[in-house]
mmCIF file of C-alpha atoms in Angstrom:
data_model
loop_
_atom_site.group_PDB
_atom_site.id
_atom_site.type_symbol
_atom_site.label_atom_id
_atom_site.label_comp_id
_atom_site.label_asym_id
_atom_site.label_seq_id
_atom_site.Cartn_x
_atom_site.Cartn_y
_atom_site.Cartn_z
ATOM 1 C CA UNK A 1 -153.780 162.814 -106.483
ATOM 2 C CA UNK A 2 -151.075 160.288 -107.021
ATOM 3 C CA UNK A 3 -152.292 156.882 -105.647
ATOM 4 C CA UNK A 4 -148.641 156.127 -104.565
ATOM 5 C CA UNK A 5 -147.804 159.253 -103.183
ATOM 6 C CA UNK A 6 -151.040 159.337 -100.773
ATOM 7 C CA UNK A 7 -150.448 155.622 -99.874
ATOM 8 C CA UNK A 8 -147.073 156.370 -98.693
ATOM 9 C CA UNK A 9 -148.216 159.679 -96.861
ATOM 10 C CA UNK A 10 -147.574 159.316 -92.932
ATOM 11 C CA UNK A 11 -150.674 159.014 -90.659
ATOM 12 C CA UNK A 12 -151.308 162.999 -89.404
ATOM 13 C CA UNK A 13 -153.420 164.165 -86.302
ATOM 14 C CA UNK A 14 -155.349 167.633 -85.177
ATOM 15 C CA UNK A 15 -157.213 168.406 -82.640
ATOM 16 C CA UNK A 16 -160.364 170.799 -82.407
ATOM 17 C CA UNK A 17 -163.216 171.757 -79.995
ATOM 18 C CA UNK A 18 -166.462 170.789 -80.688
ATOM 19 C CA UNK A 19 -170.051 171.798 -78.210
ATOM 20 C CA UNK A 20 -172.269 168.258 -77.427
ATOM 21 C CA UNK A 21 -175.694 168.310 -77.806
ATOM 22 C CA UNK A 22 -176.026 168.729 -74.429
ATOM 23 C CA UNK A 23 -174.038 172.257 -74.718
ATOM 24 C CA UNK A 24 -170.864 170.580 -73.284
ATOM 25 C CA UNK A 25 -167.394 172.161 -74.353
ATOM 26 C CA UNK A 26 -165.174 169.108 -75.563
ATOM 27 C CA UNK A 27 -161.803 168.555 -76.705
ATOM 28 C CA UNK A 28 -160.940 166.275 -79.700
ATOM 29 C CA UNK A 29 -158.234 164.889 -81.278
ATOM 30 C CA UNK A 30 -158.515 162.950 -85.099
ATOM 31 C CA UNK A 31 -156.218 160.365 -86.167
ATOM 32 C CA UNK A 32 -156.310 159.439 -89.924
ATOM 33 C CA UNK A 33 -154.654 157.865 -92.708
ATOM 34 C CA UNK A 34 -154.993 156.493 -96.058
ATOM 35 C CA UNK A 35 -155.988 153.413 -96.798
ATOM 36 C CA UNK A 36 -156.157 151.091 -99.986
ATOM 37 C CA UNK A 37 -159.182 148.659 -100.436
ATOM 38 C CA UNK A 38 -157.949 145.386 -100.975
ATOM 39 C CA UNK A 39 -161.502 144.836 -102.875
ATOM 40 C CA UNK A 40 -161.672 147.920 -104.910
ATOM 41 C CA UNK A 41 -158.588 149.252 -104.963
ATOM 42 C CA UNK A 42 -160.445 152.502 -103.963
ATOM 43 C CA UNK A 43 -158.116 155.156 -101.768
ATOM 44 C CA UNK A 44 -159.609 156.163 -98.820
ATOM 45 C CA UNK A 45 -159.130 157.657 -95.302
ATOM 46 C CA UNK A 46 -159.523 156.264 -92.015
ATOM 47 C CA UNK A 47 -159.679 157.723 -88.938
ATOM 48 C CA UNK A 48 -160.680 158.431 -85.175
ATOM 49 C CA UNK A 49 -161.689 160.188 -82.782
ATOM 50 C CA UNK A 50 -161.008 160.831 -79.301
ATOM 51 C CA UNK A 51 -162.345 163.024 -75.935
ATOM 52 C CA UNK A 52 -159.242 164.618 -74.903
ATOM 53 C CA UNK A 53 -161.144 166.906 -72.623
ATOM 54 C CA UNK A 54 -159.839 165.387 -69.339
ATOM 55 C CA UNK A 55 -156.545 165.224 -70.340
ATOM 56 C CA UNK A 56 -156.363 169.306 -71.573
ATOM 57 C CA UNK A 57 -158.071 170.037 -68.582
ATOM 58 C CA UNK A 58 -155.464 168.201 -66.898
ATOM 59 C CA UNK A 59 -152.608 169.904 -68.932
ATOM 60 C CA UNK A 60 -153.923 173.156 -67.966
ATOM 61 C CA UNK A 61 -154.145 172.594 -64.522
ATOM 62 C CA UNK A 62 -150.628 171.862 -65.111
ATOM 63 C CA UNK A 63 -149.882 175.123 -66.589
ATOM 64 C CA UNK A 64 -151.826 177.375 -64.430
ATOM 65 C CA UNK A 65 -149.881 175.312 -61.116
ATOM 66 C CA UNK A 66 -146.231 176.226 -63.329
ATOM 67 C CA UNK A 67 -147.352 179.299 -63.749
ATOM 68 C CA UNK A 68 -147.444 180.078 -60.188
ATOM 69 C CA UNK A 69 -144.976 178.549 -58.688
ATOM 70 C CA UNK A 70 -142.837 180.552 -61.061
ATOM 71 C CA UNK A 71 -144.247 183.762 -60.301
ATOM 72 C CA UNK A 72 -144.119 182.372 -56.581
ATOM 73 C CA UNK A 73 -140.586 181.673 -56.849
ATOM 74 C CA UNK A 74 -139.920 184.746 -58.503
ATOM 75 C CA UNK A 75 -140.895 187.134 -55.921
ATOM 76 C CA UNK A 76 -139.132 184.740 -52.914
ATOM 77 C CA UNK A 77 -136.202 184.791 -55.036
ATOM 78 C CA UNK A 78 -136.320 180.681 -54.257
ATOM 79 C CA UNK A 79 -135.615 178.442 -57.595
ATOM 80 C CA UNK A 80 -135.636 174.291 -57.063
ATOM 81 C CA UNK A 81 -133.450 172.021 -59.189
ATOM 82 C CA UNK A 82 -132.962 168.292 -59.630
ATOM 83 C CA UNK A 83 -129.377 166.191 -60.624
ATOM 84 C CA UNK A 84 -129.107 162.614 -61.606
ATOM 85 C CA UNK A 85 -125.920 161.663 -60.896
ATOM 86 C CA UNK A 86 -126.039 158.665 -63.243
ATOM 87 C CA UNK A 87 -127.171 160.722 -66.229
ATOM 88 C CA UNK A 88 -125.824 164.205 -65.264
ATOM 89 C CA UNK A 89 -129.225 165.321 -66.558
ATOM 90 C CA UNK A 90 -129.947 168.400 -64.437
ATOM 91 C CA UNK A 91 -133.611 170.128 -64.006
ATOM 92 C CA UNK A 92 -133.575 174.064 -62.891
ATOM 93 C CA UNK A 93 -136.832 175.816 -62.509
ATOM 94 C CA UNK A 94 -137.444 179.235 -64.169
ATOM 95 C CA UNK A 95 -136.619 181.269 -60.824
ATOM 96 C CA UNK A 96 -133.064 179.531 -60.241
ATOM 97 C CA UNK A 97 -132.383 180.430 -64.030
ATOM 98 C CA UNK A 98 -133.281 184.127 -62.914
ATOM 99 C CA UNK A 99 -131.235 183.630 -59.585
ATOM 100 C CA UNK A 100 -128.016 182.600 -61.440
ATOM 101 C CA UNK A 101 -128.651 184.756 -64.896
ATOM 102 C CA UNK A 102 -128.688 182.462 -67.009
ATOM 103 C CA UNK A 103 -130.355 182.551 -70.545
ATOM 104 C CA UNK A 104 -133.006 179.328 -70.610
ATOM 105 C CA UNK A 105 -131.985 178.965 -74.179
ATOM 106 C CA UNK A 106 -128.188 178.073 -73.621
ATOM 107 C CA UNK A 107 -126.531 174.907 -72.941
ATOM 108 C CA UNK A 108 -126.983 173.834 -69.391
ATOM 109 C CA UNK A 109 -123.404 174.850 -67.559
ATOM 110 C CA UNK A 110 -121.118 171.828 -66.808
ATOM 111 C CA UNK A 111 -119.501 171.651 -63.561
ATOM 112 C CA UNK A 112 -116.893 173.214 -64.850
ATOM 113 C CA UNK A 113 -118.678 176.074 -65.775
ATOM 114 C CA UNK A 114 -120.397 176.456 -62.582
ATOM 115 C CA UNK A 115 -117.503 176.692 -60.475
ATOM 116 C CA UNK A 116 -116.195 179.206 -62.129
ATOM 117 C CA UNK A 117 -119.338 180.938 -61.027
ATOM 118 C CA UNK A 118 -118.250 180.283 -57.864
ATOM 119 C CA UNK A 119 -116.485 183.604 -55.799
ATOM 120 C CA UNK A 120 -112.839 182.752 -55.681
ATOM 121 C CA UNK A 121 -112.482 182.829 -51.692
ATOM 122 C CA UNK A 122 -115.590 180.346 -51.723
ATOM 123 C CA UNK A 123 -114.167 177.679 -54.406
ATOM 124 C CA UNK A 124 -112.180 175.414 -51.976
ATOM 125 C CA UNK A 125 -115.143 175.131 -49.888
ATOM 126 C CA UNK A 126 -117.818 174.103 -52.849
ATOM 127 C CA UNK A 127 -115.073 171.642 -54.300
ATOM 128 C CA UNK A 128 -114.868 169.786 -50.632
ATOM 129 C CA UNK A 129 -118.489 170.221 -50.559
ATOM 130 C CA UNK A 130 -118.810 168.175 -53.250
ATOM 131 C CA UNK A 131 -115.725 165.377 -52.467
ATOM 132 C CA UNK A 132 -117.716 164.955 -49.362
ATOM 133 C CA UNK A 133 -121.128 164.245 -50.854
ATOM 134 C CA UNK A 134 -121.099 160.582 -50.768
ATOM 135 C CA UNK A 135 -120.741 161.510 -46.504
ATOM 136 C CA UNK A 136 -123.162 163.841 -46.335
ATOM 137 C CA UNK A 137 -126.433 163.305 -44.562
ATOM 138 C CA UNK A 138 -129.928 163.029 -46.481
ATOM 139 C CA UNK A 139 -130.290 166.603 -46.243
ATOM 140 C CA UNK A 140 -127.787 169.448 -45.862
ATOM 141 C CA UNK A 141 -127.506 173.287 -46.768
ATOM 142 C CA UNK A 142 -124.675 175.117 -48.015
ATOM 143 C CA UNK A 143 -123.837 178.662 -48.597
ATOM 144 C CA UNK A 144 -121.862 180.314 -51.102
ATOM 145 C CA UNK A 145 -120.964 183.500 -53.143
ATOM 146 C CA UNK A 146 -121.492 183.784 -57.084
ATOM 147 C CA UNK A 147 -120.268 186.057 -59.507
ATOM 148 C CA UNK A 148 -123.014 186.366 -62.505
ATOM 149 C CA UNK A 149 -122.003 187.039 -66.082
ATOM 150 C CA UNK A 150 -123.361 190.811 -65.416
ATOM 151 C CA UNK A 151 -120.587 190.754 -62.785
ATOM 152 C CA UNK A 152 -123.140 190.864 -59.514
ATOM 153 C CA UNK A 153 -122.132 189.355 -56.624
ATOM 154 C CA UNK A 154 -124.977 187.178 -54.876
ATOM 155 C CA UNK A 155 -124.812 185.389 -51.434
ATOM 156 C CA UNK A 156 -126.489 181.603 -52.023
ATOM 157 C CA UNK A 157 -128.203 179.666 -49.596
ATOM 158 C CA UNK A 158 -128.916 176.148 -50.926
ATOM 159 C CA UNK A 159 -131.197 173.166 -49.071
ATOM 160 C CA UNK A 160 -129.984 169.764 -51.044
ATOM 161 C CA UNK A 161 -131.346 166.605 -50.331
ATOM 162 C CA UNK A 162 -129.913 163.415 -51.102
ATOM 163 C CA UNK A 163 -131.471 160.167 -53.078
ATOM 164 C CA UNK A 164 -130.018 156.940 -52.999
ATOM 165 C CA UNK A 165 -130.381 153.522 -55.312
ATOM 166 C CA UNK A 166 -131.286 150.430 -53.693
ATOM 167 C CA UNK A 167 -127.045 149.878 -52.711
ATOM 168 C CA UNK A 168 -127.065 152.754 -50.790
ATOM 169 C CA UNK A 169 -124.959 154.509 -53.916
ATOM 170 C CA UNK A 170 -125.436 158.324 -53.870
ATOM 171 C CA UNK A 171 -127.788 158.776 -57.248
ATOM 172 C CA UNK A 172 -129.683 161.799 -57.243
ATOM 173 C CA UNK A 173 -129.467 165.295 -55.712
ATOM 174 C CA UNK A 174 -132.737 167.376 -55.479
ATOM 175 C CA UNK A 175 -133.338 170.941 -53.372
ATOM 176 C CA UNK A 176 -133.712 174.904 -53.564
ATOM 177 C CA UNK A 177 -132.054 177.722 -54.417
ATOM 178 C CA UNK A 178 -132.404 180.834 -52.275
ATOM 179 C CA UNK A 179 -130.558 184.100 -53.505
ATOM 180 C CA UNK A 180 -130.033 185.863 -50.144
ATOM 181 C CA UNK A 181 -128.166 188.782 -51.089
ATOM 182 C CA UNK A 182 -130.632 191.283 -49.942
ATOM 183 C CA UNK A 183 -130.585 189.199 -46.587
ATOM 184 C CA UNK A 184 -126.964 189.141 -46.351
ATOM 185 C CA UNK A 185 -125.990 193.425 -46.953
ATOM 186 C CA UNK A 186 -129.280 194.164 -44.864
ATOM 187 C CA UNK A 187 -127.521 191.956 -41.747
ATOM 188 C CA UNK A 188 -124.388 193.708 -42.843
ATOM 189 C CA UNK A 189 -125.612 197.293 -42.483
ATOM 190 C CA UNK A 190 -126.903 196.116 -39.110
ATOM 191 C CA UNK A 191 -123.818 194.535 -37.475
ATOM 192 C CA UNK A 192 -121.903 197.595 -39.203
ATOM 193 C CA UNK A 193 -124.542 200.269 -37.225
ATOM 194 C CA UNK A 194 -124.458 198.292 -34.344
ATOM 195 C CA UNK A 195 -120.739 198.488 -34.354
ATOM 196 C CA UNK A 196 -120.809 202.733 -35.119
ATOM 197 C CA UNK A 197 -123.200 202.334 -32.373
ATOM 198 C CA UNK A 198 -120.647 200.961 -29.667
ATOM 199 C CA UNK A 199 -117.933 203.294 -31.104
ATOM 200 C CA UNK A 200 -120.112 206.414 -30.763
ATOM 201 C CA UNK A 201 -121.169 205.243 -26.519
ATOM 202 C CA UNK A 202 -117.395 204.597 -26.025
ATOM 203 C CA UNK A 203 -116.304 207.780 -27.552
ATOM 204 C CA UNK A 204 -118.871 209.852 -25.846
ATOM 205 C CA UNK A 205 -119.383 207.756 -22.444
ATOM 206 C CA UNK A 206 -123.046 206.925 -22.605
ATOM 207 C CA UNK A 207 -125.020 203.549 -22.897
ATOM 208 C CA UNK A 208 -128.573 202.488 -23.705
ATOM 209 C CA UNK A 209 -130.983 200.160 -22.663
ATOM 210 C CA UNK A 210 -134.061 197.968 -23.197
ATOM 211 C CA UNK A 211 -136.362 197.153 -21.028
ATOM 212 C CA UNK A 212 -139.677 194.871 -21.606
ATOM 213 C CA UNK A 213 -142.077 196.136 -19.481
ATOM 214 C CA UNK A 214 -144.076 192.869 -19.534
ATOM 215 C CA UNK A 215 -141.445 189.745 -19.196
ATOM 216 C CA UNK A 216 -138.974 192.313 -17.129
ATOM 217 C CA UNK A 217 -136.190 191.599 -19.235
ATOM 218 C CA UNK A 218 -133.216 194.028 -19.039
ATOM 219 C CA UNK A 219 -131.124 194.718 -22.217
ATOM 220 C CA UNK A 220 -127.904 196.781 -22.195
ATOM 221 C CA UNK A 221 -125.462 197.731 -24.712
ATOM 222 C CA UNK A 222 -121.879 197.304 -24.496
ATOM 223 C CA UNK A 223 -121.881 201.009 -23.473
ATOM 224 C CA UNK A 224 -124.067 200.210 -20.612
ATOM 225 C CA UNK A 225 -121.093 197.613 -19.570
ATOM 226 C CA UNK A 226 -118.453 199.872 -19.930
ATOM 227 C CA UNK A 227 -120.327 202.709 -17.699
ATOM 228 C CA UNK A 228 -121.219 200.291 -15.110
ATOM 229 C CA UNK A 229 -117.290 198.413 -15.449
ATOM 230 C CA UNK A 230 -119.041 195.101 -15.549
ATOM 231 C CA UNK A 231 -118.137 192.173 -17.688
ATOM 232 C CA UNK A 232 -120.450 191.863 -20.881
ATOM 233 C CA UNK A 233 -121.509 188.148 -19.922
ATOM 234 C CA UNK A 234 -123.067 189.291 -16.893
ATOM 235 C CA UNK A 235 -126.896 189.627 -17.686
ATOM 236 C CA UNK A 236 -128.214 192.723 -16.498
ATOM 237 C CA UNK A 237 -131.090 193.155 -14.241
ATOM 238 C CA UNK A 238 -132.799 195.945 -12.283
ATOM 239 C CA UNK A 239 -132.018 194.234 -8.946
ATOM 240 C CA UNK A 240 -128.034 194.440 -10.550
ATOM 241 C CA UNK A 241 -128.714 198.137 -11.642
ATOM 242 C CA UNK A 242 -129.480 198.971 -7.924
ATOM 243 C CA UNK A 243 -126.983 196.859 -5.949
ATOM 244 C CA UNK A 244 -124.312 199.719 -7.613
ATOM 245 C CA UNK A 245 -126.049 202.968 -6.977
ATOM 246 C CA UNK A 246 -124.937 204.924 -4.327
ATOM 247 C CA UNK A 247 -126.490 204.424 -1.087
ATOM 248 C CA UNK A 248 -127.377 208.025 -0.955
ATOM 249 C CA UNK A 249 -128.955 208.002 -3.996
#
C-alpha cells in the first residue's frame, strides 16, 4: 500500500454483533484509523470499540413506537404536524402526507402551494385564519375543504396549538390533522333523509315518534307537530298527547 495514501485515508467505522461469553447478544461499533509511529515509522491501525446495545435497543424501540403510530394514524385517518415560524421548517407525519396526497419524496409545499389546496369558497376563511394567528388562543380548531392533486374533495378538521418565545411572540404551531370526509357525507346523507323524511309525513299526513320507555322521554317529528298543529319548540310529552284527545276518546 502507499504509505501516503493510507496516512491520508479518513478514519471509517462498522458496526457488528458479537455473543459474550456469557451468551449475551451485543451490539458493536469499531472506530479505526491509521496511524504512523513516530519511532518506527511503522503504519498501523488504531481503533475502538464500543457497546452500542442500549442505544439500538433504544433506536428500535423507536422504530417499532413510529411504526405504530403510523399504522395508528393511518386507520383514524389522523396525521400530526409541527411549524416553526422562525425557520419555516415544517414536520408532517406519514398519515397527514396520506391525508393531503402528497408524495414524501417532493419538496415540502410552501404556503403558497397549500392554499391553492385550499377549496375556493373556503380560501378567504384560511387566509383570515391565518392574519389572525398572532390573536388566537393557545389552542384552536379549524375546518376546511381541500382539493387533492387526484382532484378529491376532503372535509379537514384541524386541532392547532400555539407556542410562544419568552416575549410572548407567536413561534411555533404544533397539532393534528383529521380527514373527516367520511364524517362529513355520512351527516349529509342523514340531514338529507331526515329532510325526505319530513317531506314524505307532510305529503302523506302522518308523524312518528320515540318514546324511551325508561327516562319517559317523548320524541316527535316535525310530522307529529304538524298533525297535532303545535309549535315545534314545544317539547312533547304524554301528559301533552292527552290534554288534546277528545274527551270521548
Amino acid at each position: 500500500l502507499n504509505k501516503n495514501l493510507v496516512l491520508g485515508s479518513d478514519p471509517w467505522s462498522y458496526t457488528f454483533r458479537l455473543i459474550s461469553a456469557t451468551g449475551k447478544l451485543k451490539h458493536i461499533e469499531v472506530f479505526n484509523k491509521f496511524s504512523n509511529s513516530a519511532l518506527t515509522g511503522a503504519v498501523t491501525i488504531v481503533g475502538s470499540y464500543v457497546d452500542i446495545t442500549e442505544r439500538m435497543e433504544i433506536e428500535e424501540k423507536l422504530r417499532l413506537n413510529d411504526a405504530r403510530l403510523n399504522e395508528a394514524q393511518e386507520l383514524a385517518k389522523i396525521g400530526n404536524f409541527e411549524l416553526d415560524l422562525s425557520t419555516n421548517e415544517v414536520f408532517y407525519s406519514k398519515s397527514a402526507y396520506q391525508i393531503y396526497e402528497w408524495d414524501e419524496m417532493d419538496p415540502m409545499p410552501d404556503a403558497l402551494k397549500f392554499e391553492e389546496m385550499i377549496h375556493p369558497g373556503d380560501r378567504d376563511y384560511f387566509v383570515e385564519l391565518w392574519k389572525l394567528l398572532p390573536e388566537r388562543k393557545e389552542t384552536f380548531d379549524a375546518y376546511f375543504r381541500i382539493i387533492t392533486k387526484s382532484g378529491k374533495l376532503k372535509h379537514i378538521h384541524t386541532i392547532n396549538k400555539l407556542g410562544r418565545n419568552s416575549n410572548g411572540e407567536l413561534n411555533r404551531i404544533v397539532g393534528i390533522v383529521l380527514d373527516v370526509t367520511e364524517r362529513k357525507l355520512a351527516d349529509a346523507l342523514i340531514l338529507k333523509n331526515e329532510l325526505r323524511l319530513v317531506e314524505a309525513q307532510q305529503l302523506s299526513k302522518t308523524g312518528s315518534f320515540e318514546l324511551n320507555w325508561m327516562t319517559g322521554v317523548l320524541t316527535w317529528s316535525l310530522g307529529m307537530y304538524a298533525i297535532w298543529e303545535l309549535d315545534s319548540t314545544i317539547i312533547p310529552s304524554v301528559d301533552l298527547f292527552y290534554s288534546h284527545v277528545h274527551p270521548d276518546d
